[in-house]
XYZ file of C-alpha atoms in Angstrom:
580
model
C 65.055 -128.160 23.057
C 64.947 -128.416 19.415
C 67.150 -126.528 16.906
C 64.251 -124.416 15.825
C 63.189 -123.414 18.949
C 66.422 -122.091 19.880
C 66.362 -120.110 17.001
C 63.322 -118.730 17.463
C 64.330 -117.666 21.072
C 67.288 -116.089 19.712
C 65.147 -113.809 17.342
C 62.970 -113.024 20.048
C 65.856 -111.663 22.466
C 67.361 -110.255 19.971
C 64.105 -108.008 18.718
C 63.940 -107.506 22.702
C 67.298 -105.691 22.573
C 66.802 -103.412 19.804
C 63.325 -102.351 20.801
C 65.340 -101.560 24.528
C 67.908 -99.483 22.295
C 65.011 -97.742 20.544
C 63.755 -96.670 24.020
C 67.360 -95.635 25.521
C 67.895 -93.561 22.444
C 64.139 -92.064 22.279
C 64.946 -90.857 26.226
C 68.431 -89.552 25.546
C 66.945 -87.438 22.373
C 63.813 -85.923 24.924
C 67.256 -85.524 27.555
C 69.264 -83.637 25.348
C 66.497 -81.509 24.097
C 65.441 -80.609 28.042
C 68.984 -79.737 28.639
C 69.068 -77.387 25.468
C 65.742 -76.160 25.977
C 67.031 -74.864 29.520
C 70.348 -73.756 28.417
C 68.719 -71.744 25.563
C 66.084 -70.010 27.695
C 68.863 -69.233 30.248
C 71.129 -67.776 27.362
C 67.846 -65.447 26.153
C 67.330 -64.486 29.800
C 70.366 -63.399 29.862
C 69.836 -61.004 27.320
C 66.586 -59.829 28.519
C 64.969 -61.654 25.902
C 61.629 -62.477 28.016
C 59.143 -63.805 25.316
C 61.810 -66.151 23.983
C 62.957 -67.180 27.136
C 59.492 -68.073 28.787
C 59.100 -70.046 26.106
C 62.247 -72.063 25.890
C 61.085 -72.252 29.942
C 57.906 -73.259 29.279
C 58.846 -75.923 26.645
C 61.634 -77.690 29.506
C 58.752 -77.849 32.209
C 56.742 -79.827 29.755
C 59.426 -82.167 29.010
C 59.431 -84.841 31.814
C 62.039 -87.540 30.714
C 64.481 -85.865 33.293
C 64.386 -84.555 36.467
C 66.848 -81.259 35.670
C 66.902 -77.545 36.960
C 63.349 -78.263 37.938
C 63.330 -75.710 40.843
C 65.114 -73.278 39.089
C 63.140 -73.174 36.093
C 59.846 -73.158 37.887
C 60.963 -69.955 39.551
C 62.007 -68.880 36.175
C 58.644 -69.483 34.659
C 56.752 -67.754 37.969
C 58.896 -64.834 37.354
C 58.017 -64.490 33.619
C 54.098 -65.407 34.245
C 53.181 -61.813 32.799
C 54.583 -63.350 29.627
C 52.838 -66.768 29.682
C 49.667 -64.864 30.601
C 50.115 -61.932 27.815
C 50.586 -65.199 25.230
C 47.409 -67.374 26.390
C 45.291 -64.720 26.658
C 45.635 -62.897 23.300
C 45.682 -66.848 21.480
C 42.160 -67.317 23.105
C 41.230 -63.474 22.035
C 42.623 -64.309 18.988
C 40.964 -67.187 18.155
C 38.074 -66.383 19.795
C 38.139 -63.061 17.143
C 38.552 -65.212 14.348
C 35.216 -67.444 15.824
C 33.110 -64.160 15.605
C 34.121 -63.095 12.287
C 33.649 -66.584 10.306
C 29.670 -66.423 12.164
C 29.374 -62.623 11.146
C 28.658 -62.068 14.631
C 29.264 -58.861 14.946
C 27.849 -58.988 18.713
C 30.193 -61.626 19.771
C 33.395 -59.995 17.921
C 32.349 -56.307 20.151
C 32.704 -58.733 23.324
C 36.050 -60.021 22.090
C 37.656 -56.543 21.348
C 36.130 -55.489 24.910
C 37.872 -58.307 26.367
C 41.120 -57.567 24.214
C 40.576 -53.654 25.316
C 40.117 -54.491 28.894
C 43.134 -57.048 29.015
C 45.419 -54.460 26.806
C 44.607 -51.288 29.796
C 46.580 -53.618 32.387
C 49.683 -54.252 30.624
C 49.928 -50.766 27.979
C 50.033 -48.932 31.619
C 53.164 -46.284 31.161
C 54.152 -47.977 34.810
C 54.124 -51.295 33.503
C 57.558 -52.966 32.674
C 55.592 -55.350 30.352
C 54.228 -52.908 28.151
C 57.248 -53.759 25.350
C 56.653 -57.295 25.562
C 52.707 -56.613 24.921
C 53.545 -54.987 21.742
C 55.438 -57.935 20.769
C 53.117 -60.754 21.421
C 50.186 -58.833 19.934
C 51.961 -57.976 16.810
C 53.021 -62.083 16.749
C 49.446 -62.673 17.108
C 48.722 -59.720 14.311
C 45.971 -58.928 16.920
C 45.641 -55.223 15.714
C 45.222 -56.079 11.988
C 43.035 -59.098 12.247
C 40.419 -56.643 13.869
C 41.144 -53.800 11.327
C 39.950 -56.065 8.798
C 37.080 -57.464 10.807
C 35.401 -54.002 11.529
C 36.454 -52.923 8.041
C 34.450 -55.871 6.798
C 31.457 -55.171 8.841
C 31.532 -51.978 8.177
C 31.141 -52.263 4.732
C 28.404 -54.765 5.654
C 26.492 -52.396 7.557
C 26.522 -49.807 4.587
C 25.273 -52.056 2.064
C 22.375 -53.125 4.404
C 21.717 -49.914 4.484
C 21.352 -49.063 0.684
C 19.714 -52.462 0.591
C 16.960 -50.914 2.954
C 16.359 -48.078 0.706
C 16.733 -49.958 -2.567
C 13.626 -52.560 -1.265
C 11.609 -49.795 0.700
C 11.832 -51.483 3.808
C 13.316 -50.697 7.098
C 12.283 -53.077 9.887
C 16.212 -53.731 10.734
C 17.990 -50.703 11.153
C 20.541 -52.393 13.544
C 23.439 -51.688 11.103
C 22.974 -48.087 12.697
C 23.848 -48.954 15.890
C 26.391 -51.436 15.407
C 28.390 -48.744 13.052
C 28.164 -46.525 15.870
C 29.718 -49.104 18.317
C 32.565 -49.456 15.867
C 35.475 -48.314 18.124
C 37.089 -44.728 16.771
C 40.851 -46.318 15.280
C 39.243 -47.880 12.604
C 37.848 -44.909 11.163
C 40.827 -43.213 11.793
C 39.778 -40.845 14.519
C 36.486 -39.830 16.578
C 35.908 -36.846 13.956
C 36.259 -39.073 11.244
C 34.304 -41.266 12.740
C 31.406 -38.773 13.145
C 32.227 -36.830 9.846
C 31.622 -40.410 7.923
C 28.964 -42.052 9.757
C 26.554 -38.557 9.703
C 26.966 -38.100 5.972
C 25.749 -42.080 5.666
C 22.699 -41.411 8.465
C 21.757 -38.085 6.714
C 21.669 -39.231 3.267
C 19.867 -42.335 4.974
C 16.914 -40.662 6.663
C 16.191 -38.113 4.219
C 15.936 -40.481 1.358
C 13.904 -43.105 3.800
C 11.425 -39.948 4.577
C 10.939 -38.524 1.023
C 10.244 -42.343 -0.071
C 7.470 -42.357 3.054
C 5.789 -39.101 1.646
C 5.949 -39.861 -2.191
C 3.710 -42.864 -0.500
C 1.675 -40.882 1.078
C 2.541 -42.074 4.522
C 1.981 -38.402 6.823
C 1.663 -40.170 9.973
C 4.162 -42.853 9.695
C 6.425 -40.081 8.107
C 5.666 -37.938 11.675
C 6.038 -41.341 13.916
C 9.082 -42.593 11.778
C 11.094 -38.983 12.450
C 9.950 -39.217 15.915
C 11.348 -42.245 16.596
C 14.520 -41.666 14.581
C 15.466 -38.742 16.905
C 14.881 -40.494 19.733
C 16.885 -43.275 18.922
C 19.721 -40.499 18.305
C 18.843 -38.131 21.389
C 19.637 -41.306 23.258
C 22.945 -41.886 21.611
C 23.588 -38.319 22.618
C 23.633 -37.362 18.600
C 22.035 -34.010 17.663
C 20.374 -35.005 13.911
C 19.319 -31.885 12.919
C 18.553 -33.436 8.824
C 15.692 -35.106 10.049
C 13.824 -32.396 11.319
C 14.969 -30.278 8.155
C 14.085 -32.700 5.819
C 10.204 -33.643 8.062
C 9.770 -29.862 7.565
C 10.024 -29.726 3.646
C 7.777 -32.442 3.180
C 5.303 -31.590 5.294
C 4.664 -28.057 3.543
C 4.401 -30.202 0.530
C 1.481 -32.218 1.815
C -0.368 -29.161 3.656
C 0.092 -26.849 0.270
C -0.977 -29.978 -2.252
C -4.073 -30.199 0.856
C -4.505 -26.853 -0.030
C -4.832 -26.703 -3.624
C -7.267 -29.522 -3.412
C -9.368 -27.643 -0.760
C -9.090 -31.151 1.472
C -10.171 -28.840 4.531
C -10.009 -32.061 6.926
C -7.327 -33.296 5.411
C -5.055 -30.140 5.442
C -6.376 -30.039 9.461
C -5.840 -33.547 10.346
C -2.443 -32.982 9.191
C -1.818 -29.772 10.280
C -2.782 -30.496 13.967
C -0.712 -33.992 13.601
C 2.031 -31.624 12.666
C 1.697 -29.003 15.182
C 1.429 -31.347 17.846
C 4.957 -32.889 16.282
C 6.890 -29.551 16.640
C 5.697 -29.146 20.357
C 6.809 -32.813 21.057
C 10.398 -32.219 19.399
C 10.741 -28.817 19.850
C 12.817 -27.264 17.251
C 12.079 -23.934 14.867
C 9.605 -24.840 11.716
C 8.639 -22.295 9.182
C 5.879 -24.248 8.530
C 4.180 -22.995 11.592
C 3.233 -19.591 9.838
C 1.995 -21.089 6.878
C -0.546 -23.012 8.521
C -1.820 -20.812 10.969
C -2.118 -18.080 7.754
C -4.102 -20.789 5.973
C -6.443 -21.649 8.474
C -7.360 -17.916 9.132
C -8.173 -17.632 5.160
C -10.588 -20.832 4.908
C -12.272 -19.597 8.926
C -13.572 -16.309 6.555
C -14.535 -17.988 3.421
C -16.932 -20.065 5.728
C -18.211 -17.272 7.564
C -19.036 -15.372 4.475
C -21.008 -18.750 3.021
C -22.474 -19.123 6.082
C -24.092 -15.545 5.133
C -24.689 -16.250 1.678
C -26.946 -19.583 3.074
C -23.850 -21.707 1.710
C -24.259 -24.441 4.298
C -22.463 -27.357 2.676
C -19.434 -24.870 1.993
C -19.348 -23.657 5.380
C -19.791 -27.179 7.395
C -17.764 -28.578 5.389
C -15.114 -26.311 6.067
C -15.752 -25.866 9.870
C -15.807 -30.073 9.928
C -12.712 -30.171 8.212
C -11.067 -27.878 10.618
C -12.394 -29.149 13.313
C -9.235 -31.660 13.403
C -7.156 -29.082 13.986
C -9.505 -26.592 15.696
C -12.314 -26.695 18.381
C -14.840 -25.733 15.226
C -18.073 -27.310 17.440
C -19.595 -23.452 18.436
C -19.234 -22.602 14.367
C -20.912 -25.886 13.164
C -23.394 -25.659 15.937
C -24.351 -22.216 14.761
C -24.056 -23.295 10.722
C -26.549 -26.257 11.301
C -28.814 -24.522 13.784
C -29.135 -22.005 10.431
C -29.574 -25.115 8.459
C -32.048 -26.495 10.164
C -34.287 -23.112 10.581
C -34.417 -22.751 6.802
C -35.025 -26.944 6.465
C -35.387 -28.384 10.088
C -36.404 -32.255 8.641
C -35.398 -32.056 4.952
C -33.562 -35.543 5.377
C -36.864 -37.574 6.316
C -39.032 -35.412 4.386
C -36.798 -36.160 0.789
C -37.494 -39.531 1.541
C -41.275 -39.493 2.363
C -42.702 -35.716 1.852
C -46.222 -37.349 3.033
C -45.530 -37.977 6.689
C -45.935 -35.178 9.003
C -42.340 -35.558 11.702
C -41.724 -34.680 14.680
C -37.918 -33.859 15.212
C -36.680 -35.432 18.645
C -32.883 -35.208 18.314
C -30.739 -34.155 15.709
C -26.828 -33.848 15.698
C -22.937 -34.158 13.599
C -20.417 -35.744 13.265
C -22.037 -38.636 15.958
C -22.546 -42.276 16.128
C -20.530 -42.607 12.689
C -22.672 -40.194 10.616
C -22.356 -36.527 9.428
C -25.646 -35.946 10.400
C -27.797 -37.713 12.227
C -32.146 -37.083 13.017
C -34.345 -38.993 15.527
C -38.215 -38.286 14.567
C -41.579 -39.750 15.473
C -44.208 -39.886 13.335
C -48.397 -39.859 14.062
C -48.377 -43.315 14.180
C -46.156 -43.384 16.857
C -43.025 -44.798 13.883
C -39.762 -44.114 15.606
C -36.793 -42.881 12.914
C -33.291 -42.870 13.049
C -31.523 -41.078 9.990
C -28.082 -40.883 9.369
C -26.061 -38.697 6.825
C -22.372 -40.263 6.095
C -20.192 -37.809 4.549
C -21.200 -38.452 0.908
C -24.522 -37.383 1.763
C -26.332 -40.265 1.403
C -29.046 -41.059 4.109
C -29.909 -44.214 5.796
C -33.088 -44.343 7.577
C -34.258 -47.129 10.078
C -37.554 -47.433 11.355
C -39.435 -49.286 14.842
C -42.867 -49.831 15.022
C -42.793 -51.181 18.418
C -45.645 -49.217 19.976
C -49.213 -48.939 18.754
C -50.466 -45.563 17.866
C -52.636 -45.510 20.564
C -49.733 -46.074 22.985
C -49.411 -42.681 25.209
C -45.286 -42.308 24.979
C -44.053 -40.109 27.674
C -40.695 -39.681 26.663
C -37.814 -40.214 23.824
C -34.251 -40.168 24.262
C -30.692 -41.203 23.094
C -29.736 -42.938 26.252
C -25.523 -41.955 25.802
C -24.458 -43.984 28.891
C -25.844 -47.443 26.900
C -24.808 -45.977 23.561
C -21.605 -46.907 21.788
C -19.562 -45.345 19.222
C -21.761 -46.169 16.259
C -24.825 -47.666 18.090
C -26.831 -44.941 19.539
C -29.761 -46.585 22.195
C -32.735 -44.860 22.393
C -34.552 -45.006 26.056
C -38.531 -45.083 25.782
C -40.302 -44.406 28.447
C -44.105 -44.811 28.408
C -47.019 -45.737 30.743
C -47.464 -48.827 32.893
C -50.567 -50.650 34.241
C -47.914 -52.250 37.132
C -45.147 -49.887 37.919
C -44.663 -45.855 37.296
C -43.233 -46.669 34.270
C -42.356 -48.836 31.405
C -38.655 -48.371 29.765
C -37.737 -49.861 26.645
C -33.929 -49.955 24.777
C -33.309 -49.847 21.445
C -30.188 -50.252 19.532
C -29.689 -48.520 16.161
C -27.220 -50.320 14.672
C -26.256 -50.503 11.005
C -28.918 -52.171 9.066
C -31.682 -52.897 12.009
C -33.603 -51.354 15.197
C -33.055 -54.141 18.258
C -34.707 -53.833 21.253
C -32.375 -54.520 23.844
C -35.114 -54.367 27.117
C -38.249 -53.393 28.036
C -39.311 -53.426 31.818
C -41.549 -52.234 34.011
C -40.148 -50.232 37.066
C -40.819 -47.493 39.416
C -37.308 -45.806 39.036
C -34.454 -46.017 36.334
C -30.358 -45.018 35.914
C -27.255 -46.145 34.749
C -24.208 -46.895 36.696
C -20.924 -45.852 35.989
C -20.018 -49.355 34.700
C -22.759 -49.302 32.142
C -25.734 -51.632 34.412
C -28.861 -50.671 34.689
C -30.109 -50.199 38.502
C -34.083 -50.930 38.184
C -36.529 -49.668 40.994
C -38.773 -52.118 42.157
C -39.080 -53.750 38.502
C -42.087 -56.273 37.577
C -39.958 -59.747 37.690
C -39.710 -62.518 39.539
C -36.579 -61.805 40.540
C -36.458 -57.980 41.388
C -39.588 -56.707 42.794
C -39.154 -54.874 46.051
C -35.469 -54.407 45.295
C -33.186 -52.001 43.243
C -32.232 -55.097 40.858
C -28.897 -55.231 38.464
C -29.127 -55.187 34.718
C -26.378 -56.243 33.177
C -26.096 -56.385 29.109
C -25.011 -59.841 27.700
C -24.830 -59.712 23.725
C -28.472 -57.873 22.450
C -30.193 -58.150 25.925
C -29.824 -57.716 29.627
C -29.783 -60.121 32.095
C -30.702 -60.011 36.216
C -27.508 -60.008 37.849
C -27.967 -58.742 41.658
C -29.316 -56.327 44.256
C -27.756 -53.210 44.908
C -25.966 -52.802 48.395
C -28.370 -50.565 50.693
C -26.264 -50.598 53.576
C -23.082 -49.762 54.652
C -20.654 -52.754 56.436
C -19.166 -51.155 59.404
C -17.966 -52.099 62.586
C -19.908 -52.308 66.134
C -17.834 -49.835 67.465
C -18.380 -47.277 64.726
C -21.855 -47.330 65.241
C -22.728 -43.765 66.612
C -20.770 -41.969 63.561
C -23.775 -43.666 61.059
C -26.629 -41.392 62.102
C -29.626 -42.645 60.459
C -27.571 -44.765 57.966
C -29.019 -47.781 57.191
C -25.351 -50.335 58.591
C -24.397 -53.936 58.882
C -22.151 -55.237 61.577
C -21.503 -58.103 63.389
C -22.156 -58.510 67.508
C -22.220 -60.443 71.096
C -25.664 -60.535 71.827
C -25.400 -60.843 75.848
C -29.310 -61.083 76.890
C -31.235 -62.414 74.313
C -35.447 -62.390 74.502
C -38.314 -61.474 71.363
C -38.189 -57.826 69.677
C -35.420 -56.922 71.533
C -32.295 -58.082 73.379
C -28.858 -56.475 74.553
C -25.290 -56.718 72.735
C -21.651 -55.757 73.040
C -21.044 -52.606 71.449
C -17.107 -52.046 72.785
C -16.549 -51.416 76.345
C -20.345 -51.009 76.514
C -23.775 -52.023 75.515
C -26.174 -51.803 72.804
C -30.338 -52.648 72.902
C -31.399 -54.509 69.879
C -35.220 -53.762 68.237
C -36.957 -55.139 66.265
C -39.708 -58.187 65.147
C -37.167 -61.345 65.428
C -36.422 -63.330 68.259
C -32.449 -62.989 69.292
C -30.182 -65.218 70.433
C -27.276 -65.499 72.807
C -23.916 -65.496 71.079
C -22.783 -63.523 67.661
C -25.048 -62.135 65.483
C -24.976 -59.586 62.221
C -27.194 -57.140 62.196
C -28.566 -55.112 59.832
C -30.530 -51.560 60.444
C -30.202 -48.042 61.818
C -29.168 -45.976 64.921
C -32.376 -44.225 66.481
C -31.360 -42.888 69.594
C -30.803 -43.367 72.910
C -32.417 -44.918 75.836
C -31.229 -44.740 79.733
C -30.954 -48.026 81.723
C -29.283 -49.036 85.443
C -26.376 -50.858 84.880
C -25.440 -51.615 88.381
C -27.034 -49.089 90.023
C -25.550 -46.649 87.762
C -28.094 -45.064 85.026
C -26.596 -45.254 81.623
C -28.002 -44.510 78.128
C -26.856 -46.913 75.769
C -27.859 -46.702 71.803
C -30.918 -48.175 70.557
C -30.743 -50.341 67.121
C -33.363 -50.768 65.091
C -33.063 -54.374 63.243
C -34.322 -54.637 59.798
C -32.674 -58.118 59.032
C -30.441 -60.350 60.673
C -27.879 -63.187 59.732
């Protein structure tokens, strides 16, 4: 071995050495700080200082360079778990506080302070021997005034959302309500204070959010707005008497401005919107008088122009009112005065040379004020309509020739629609009883939705047409199915003539045309016998029956007697009309 090797080996055993004195000392230091950390906690047990000493406990059992007082301090630290629990728990709450606030998630942070609420109700107990140390930890934690200055802060978040609401006019998100309400009590000071602050806000709130509404115009969202304000108090078990005080004020404003202007409809419209609002909150409104006073004044002026041959003034007062009141007798009896000074003044201003023959007439219908169906000589069907400015829209059809005999014309209401009257036709036929033809009015043209040829005609309840016998391919002999598709009406079915029973059921269907479904026994041409229960049944009719099961379709016709084994029985006859 070489000098320089030696050397080298020397240094190495040498670093060796030091690095194993490094070590030795590193363990004695974590040794000596076990032992002080267990004398220390012992020393603050001693003197019934709990947090301290779970700590000092706490800190030993994590130190693992020596095996000392192990048992003992493990019992120590079971003893003082309260403690160790009390300290984790209001860290996580803590931080978990902290979280919330730095999100502004006000949601999350009312979880927290339930959790914090929940946790503080098992140790605050007057029973519970921990309640001091609770006190302690929380206040190391500053637990209660980290969350006074959280809900302070979002407090005074919530109230400028609110004046931001009411500075932009808009109030889509009126969460900050509810969240100010779930603000626990303490950190307004009390529950009075609590009420006494966050009323004044709401009522200075909703009244200035309702007067903005009306000085827009809004009645109806002003009505469904205060509606659903108090109910989203009522539930919150909070009696807001401002909103009704302040709906109450405006609303005289609108019906007395309705008033001046002699806006009969609109005055009604919101008059019955508003009476119809008190019943559906119920609460005292001294608005109630003044509209039923009002009403009674305008009901005489139109009976007096009524007299005076004023029949604009008086419909359009009983029209008006009609929103609020059932008007129809009074504008029945206006226009039937109307009409008997100037029955067909609406076609005749618009050609005085044709001679009319009135058909219909009627108000307030198929979007019109007035409305007038009229044939002419030349067999010209009119529809007039009157909007509410008086101007009059007249459609013509010249469908039929003037030589055509028409039997009948009718609105047809169960094919009309709100706007679209239908007027049914009926008029001779050269194959069936009679020929029907639709026609639509609608807004700028006459369509003619059907014509057909048929011995019988009606509507169901679902809006088809049910044709007797009708001259097509696909319906004669039948009661065929009309059913509309766009600006016609197309062949859908048959009507059901029968009713499906079963076998057994038989005798309670009298000369009722039934289906069923039977065991024919002994089978043979025009007639044959079947199961009918625990007995039998003769089959009639032109067909040639089979053994085995059969459905039948027909009607009961009596009775005829038979020996069935030596007994003599009557047993139903059937008469078959079809069979399956």
């Amino acid at each position: 071995m070489t000098i320089k090797r030696m050397l080298t080996l020397q240094k190495l055993l040498i670093l060796c050495c030091v690095g194993m004195l490094i070590l030795i000392g590193v363990k004695c230091y974590y040794i000596q700080q076990k032992i002080t950390a267990v004398t220390e906690a012992d020393r603050l047990y001693a003197l019934n200082d709990l947090i301290g000493a779970e700590e000092w406990y706490l800190q030993a059992h994590r130190n693992k360079s020596i095996r000392y007082k192990e048992q003992e301090v493990s019992l120590y630290l079971q003893e003082l778990a309260p403690i160790s629990e009390m300290n984790s728990t209001l860290n996580e709450i803590d931080d978990a506080a902290k979280k919330a606030y730095a999100k502004d998630d006000f949601e999350q942070l009312m979880t927290v302070y339930a959790e914090l609420s929940d946790f503080r109700a098992i140790y605050m107990k007057d029973s519970n021997t921990y309640a001091p140390y609770y006190r302690q930890i929380s206040a190391k934690y500053e637990i209660s005034e980290d969350f006074t200055t959280y809900f302070q802060d979002f407090r005074t978040l919530f109230y400028e959302q609110l004046e931001h609401n009411l500075d932009n006019k808009q109030y889509a998100d009126e969460s900050f309500k509810w969240n100010l309400l779930t603000i626990p009590e303490p950190f307004f000071g009390d529950a009075d204070q609590k009420k006494s602050q966050l009323y004044a806000k709401f009522k200075a709130y909703d009244q200035r959010k309702l007067a903005q509404m009306a000085a827009k115009g809004e009645f109806q969202t002003l009505l469904d707005e205060s509606i659903a304000m108090l109910e989203h108090y009522d539930s919150r078990q909070i009696q807001a008497d401002w909103i009704t005080e302040q709906t109450d004020s405006l609303v005289r404003t609108f019906l007395e401005h309705d008033a001046d202007k002699e806006a009969y409809s609109t005055f009604a419209v919101h008059a019955k919107s508003y009476t119809s609002f008190i019943q559906s909150v119920k609460f005292d409104s001294t608005v109630e008088s003044y509209i039923t006073k009002q009403i009674d004044s305008w009901m005489s002026v139109a009976k007096r122009a009524v007299k005076n041959t004023e029949f604009n003034k008086a419909l359009a007062l009983y029209e008006g009112l009609a929103n609020y009141m059932d008007t129809s007798s009074k504008v029945k009896e206006t226009k039937l005065a109307w009409n008997i000074h100037d029955p067909i003044r609406i076609l005749q201003n618009s050609d005085p040379t044709r001679v009319f023959t009135v058909i219909d007439s009627g108000s307030k219908r198929f979007g019109a004020v007035l409305y007038v169906l009229a044939q002419d000589e030349q067999n010209i069907i009119y529809f007039a309509r009157m909007d509410s400015e008086d101007k009059v829209h007249i459609l013509t059809n010249d469908h039929f020739q003037q030589d055509e005999a028409i039997q009948d014309i009718a609105i047809e209401s169960s094919l009309s629609i709100e706007k679209f009257p239908v007027l049914l036709i009926q008029g001779e036929s050269s194959t069936r009883n009679t020929r029907y033809t639709a026609i639509e009015v609608q807004t700028e043209s006459m369509v003619t939705l059907f014509e057909f040829h048929a011995d019988g005609y009606q509507v169901d309840s679902d809006g088809q047409l049910l044709l007797d016998n009708p001259d097509t391919p696909e319906g004669a002999g039948q009661v065929a199915i009309y059913q509309r598709s766009g600006e016609s009406y197309s062949f859908v079915g048959f009507q059901q003539d029968y009713i499906d029973i079963v076998v057994e059921d038989l005798l309670l269907y009298i000369q009722e045309k039934v289906r069923f479904s039977t065991n024919i026994i002994q089978p043979g041409y025009s007639e044959a016998f079947a199961i009918m229960g625990d007995s039998y049944l003769k089959l009639t009719g032109n067909y040639s029956f089979y053994e085995g099961t059969a459905i039948v379709t027909g009607r009961f016709s009596g009775y005829e007697d038979f020996y069935i084994e030596d007994e003599l029985t009557s047993i139903p006859l059937f008469e078959v009309e079809s069979m399956e």
